[in-house]
Coordinates of C-alpha atoms (C1' of nucleotides) in Angstrom, one line a residue:
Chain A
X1 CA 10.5 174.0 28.4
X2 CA 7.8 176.5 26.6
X3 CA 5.4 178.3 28.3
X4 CA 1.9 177.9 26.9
X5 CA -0.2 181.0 25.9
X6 CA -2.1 181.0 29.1
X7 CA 1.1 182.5 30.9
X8 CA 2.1 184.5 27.5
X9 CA -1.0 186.1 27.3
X10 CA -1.9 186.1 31.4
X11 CA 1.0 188.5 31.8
X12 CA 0.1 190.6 28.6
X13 CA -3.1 191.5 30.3
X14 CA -1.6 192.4 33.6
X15 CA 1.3 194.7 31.9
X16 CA -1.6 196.2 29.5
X17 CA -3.4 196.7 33.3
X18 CA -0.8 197.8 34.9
X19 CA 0.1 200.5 32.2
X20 CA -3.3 201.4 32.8
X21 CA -3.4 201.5 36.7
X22 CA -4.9 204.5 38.6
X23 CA -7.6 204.8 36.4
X24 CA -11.3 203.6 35.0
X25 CA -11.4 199.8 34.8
X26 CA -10.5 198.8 31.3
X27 CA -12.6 196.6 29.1
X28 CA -11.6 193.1 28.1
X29 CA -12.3 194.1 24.7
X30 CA -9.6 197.3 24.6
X31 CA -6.7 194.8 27.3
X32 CA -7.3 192.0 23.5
X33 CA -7.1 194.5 21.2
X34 CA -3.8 195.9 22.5
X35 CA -2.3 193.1 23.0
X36 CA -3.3 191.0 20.1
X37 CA -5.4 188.0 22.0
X38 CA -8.5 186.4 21.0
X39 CA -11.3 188.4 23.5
X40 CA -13.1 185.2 24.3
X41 CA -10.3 183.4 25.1
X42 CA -8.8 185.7 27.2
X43 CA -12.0 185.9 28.9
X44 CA -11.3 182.4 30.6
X45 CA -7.4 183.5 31.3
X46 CA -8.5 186.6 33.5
X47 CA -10.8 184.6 34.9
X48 CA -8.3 182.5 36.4
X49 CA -6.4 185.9 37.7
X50 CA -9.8 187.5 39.2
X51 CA -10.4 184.2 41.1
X52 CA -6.9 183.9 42.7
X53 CA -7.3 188.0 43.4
X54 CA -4.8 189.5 41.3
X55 CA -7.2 191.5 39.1
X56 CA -10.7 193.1 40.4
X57 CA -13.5 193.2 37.6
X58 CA -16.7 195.8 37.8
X59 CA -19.7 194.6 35.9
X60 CA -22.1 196.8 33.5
X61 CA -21.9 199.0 31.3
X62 CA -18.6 201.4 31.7
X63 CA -17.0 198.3 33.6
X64 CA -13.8 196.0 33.3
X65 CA -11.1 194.9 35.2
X66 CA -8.1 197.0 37.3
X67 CA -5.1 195.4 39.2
X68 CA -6.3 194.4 42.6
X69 CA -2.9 195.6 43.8
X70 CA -0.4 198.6 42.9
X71 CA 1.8 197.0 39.6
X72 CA 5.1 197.3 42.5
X73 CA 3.3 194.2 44.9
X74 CA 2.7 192.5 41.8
X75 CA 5.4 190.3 40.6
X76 CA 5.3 188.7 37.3
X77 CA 6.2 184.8 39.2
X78 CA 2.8 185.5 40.8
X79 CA 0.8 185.5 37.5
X80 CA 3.0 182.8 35.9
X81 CA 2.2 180.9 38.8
X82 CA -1.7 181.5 38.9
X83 CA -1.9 180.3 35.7
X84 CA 0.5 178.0 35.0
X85 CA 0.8 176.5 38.5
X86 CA 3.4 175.7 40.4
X87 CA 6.9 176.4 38.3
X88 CA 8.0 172.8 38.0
X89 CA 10.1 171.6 35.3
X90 CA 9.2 168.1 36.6
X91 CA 6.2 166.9 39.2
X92 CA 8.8 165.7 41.0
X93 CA 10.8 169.0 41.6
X94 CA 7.1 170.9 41.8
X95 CA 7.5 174.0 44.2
X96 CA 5.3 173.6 47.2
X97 CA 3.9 170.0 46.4
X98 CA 6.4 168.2 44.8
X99 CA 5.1 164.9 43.5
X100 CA 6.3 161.3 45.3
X101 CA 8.9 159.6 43.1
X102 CA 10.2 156.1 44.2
X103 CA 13.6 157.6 43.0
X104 CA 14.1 160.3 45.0
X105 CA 16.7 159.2 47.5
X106 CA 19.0 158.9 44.3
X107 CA 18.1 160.9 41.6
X108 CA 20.6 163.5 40.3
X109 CA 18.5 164.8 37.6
X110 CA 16.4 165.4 40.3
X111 CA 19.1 167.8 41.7
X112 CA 19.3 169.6 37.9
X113 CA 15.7 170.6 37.6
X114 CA 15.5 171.4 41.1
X115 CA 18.3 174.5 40.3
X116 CA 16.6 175.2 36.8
X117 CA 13.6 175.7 38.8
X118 CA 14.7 177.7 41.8
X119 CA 16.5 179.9 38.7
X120 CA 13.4 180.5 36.6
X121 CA 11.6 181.4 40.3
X122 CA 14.4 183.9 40.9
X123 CA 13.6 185.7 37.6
X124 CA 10.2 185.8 37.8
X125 CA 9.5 187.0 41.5
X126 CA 12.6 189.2 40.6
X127 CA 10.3 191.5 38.3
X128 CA 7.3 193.4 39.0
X129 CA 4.6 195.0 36.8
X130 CA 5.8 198.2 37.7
X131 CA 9.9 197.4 36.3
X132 CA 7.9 196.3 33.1
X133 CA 6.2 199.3 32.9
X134 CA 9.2 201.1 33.6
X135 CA 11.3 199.6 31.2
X136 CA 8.1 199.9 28.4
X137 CA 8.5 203.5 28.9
X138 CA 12.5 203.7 28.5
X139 CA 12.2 202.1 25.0
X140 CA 9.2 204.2 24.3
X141 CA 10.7 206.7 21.9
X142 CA 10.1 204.7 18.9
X143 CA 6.6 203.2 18.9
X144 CA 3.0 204.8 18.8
X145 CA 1.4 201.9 20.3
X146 CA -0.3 201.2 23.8
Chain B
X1 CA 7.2 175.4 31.4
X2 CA 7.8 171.8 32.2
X3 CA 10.1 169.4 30.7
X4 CA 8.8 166.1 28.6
X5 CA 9.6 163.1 29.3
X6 CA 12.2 163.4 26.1
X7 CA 14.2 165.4 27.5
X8 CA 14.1 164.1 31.1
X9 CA 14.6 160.6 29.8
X10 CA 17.4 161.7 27.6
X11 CA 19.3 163.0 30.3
X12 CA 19.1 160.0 32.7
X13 CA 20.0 157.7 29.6
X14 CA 22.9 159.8 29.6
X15 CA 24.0 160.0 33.1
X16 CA 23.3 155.8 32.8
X17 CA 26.1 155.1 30.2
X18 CA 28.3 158.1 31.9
X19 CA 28.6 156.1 35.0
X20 CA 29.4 153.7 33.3
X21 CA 32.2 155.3 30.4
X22 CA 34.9 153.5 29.6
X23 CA 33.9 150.1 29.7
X24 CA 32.0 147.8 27.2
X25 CA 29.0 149.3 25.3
X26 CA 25.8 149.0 27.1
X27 CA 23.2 147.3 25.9
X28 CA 20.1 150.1 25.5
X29 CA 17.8 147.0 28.0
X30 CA 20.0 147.5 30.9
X31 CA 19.7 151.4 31.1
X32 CA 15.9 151.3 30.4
X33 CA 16.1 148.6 33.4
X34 CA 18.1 150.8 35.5
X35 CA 16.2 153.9 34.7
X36 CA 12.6 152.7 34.6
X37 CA 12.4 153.4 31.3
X38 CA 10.4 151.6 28.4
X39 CA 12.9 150.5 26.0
X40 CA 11.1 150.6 22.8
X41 CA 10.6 154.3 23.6
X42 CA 14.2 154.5 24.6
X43 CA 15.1 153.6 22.0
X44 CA 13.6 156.6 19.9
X45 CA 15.1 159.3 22.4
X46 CA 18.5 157.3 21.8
X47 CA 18.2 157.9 18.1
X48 CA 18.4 161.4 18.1
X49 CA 20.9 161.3 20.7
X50 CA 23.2 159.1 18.4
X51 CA 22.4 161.4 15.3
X52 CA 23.5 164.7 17.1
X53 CA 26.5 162.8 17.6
X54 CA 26.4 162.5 21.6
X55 CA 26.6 158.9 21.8
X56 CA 28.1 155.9 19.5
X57 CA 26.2 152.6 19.1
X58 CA 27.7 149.2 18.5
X59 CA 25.4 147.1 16.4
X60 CA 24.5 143.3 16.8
X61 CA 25.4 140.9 19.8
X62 CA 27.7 142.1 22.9
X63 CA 27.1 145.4 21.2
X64 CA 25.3 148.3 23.1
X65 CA 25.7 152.5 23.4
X66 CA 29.0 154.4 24.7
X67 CA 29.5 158.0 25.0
X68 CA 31.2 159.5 22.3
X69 CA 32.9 162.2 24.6
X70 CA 34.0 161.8 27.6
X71 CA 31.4 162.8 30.9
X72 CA 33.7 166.0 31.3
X73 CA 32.6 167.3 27.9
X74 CA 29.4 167.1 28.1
X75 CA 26.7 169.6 29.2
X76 CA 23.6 168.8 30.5
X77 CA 22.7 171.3 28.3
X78 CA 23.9 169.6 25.1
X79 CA 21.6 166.6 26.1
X80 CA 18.7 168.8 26.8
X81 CA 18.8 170.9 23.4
X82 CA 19.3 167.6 21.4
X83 CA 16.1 166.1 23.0
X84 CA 14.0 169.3 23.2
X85 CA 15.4 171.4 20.6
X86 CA 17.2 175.1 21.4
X87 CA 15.9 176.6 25.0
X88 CA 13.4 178.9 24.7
X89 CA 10.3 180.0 26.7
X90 CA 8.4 181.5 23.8
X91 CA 9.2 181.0 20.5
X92 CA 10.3 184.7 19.8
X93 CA 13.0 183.8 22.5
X94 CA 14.4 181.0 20.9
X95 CA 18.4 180.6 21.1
X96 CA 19.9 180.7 18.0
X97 CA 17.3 181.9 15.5
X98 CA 14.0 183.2 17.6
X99 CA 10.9 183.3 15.4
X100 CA 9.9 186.9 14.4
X101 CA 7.4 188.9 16.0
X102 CA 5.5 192.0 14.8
X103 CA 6.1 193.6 18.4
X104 CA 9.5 193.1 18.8
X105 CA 10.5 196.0 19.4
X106 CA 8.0 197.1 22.1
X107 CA 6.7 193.7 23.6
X108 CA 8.0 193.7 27.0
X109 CA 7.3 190.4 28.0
X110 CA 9.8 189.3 25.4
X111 CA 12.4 190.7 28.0
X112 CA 11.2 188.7 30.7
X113 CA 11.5 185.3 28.9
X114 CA 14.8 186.2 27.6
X115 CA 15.9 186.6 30.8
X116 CA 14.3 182.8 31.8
X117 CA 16.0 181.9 29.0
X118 CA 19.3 182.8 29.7
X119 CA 19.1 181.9 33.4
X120 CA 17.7 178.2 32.5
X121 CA 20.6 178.1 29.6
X122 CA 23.0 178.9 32.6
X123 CA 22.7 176.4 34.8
X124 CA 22.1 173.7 32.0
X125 CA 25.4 174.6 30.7
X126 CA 26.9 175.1 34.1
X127 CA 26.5 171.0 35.1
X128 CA 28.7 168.2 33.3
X129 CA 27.7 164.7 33.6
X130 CA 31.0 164.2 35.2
X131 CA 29.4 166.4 37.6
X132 CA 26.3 164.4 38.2
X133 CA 27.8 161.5 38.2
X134 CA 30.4 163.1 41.1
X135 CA 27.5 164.0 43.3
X136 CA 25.7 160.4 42.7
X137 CA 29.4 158.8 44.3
X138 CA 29.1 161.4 47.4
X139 CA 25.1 160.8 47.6
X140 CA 25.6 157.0 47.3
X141 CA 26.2 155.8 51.1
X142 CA 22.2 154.9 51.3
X143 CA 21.5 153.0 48.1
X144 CA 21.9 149.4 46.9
X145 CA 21.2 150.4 43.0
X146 CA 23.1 151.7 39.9
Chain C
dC1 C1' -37.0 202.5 31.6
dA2 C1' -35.0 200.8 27.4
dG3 C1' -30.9 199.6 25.4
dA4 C1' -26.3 198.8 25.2
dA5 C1' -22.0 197.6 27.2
dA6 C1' -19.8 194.9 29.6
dA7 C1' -18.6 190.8 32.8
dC8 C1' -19.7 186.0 33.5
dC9 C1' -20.5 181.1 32.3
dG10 C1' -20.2 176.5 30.2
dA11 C1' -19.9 173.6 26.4
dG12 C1' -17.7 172.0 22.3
dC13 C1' -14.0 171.1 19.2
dA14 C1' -10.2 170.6 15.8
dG15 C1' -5.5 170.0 15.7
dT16 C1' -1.3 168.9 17.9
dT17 C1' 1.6 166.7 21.1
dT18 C1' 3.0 163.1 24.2
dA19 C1' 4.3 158.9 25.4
dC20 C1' 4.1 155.2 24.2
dT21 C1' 3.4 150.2 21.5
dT22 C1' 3.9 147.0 17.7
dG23 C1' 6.2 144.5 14.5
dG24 C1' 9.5 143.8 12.2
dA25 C1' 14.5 144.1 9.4
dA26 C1' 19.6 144.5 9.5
dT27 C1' 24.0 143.6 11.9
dT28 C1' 27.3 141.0 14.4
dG29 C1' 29.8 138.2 18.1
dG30 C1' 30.3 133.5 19.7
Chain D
dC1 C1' 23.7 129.5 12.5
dC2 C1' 21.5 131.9 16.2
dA3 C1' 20.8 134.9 19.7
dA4 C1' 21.6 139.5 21.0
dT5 C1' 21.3 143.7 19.7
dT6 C1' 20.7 148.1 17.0
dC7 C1' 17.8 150.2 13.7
dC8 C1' 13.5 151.6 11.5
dA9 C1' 8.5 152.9 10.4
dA10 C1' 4.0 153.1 11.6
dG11 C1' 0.1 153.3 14.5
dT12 C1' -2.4 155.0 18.6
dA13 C1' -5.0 156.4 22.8
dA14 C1' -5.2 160.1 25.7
dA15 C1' -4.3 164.5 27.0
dC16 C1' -3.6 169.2 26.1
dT17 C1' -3.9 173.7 23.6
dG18 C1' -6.0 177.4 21.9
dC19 C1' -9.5 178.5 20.6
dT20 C1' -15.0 179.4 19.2
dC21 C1' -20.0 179.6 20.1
dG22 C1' -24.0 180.9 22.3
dG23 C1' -25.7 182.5 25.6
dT24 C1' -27.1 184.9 30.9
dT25 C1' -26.6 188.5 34.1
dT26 C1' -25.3 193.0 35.7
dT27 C1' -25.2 197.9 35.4
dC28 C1' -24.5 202.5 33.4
dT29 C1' -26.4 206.0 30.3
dG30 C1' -29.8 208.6 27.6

DNA sequence: CAGAAAACCGAGCAGTTTACTTGGAATTGG
DNA sequence: CCAATTCCAAGTAAACTGCTCGGTTTTCTG
């Protein structure tokens, strides 16, 4: 039940973003630094996000990427999901496409992960970017940082 | 954020021998049999199982596993730590003793996980196999197996 | 218009983890 | 004794993770 860095570091970069929203886009180099990610690597992450339209990048010189969306229509079970996929504990309780299981008809651990999953879902499309920047700037009095 | 096969294997072993608590030990063949499980591989998961003390074994012929509580007194979530180790999204939101974090006190993200965290820890906790094995009897008027 | 800053792209790769298999040795009921 | 069974240790193929490397293309600025 861990979450790999793709969705640790996915959702860095869209809080740094969203902290950031309104103005010039920010470079990939300034979202790493920040948050403490290898550059290249999160290269490939946003990638992912710019494809399925959650971040909008501008090429050149002076460009970099900005939220497609205000942080408030952003909810933090849409960047888990683009890029971890589907929340599923198990293929066979997968939302959307849950994978064929011979068992099905009789498998109560099916019924278990089915309720861990529609929990984690309820957290994460329960938060936006915008309540994390929110609560970033309630705990804000004792850090220098961002 | 999915669950390996440990843990998923783990728990069906243990729903196995809690449909069947209070008679003679089973023999680890017949649940691998039941559950689709290899048994060599089993038999690993059953190890730690046995070691954290959540079943008993009986050694040589007849002999086989038994619970060593009754269904009622055990969580879903016991079985799942024992196989997987303490819940916890990222490793700085580990139950019990989460790994430190040079942006602990300003990482926001670590808020969100805690709350997955607690919410998968709830409903883990919140299901005895008594329970399971309560909806399997209600579920049971379309099978042939078990 | 040159140069630099940036996004974009694709391949490679070392280490870890997963999900097993294999081959036994020890224990015990009948 | 012997068959059933637990117990144990090692090996392993394949996938995954978390990167790095080495570029090409686009576009702003001086």
């Amino acid at each position: 039940m861990r979450l790999s860095t793709k969705g640790h570091y996915g959702l860095k970069a869209m809080f740094d973003l969203a902290m950031h929203y309104g103005s010039e886009p920010i470079p990939l180099k300034i979202v790493a630094e920040r948050q403490g990610i290898s550059e290249h690597y999160l290269e490939q992450l946003i990638a992912v996000l710019r494809k399925i339209g959650l971040v909008k990048s501008v090429r050149g010189a002076q460009g970099g990427y900005i939220l497609a969306k205000p942080p408030s229509e952003i909810k933090v079970g849409d960047v888990i999901r683009a890029m971890e996929g589907p929340i599923a504990p198990l293929d066979c309780v997968s939302e959307y496409e849950p994978a064929a299981c011979e068992k099905v008809d009789y498998c109560i651990s099916r019924d278990v992960w089915a309720r861990v999953r529609d929990s984690i879902a309820e957290v994460l499309d329960s938060i936006t970017l915008e309540d994390m920047c929110r609560d970033a700037q309630k705990g804000q009095m004792h850090k220098s940082d961002l």
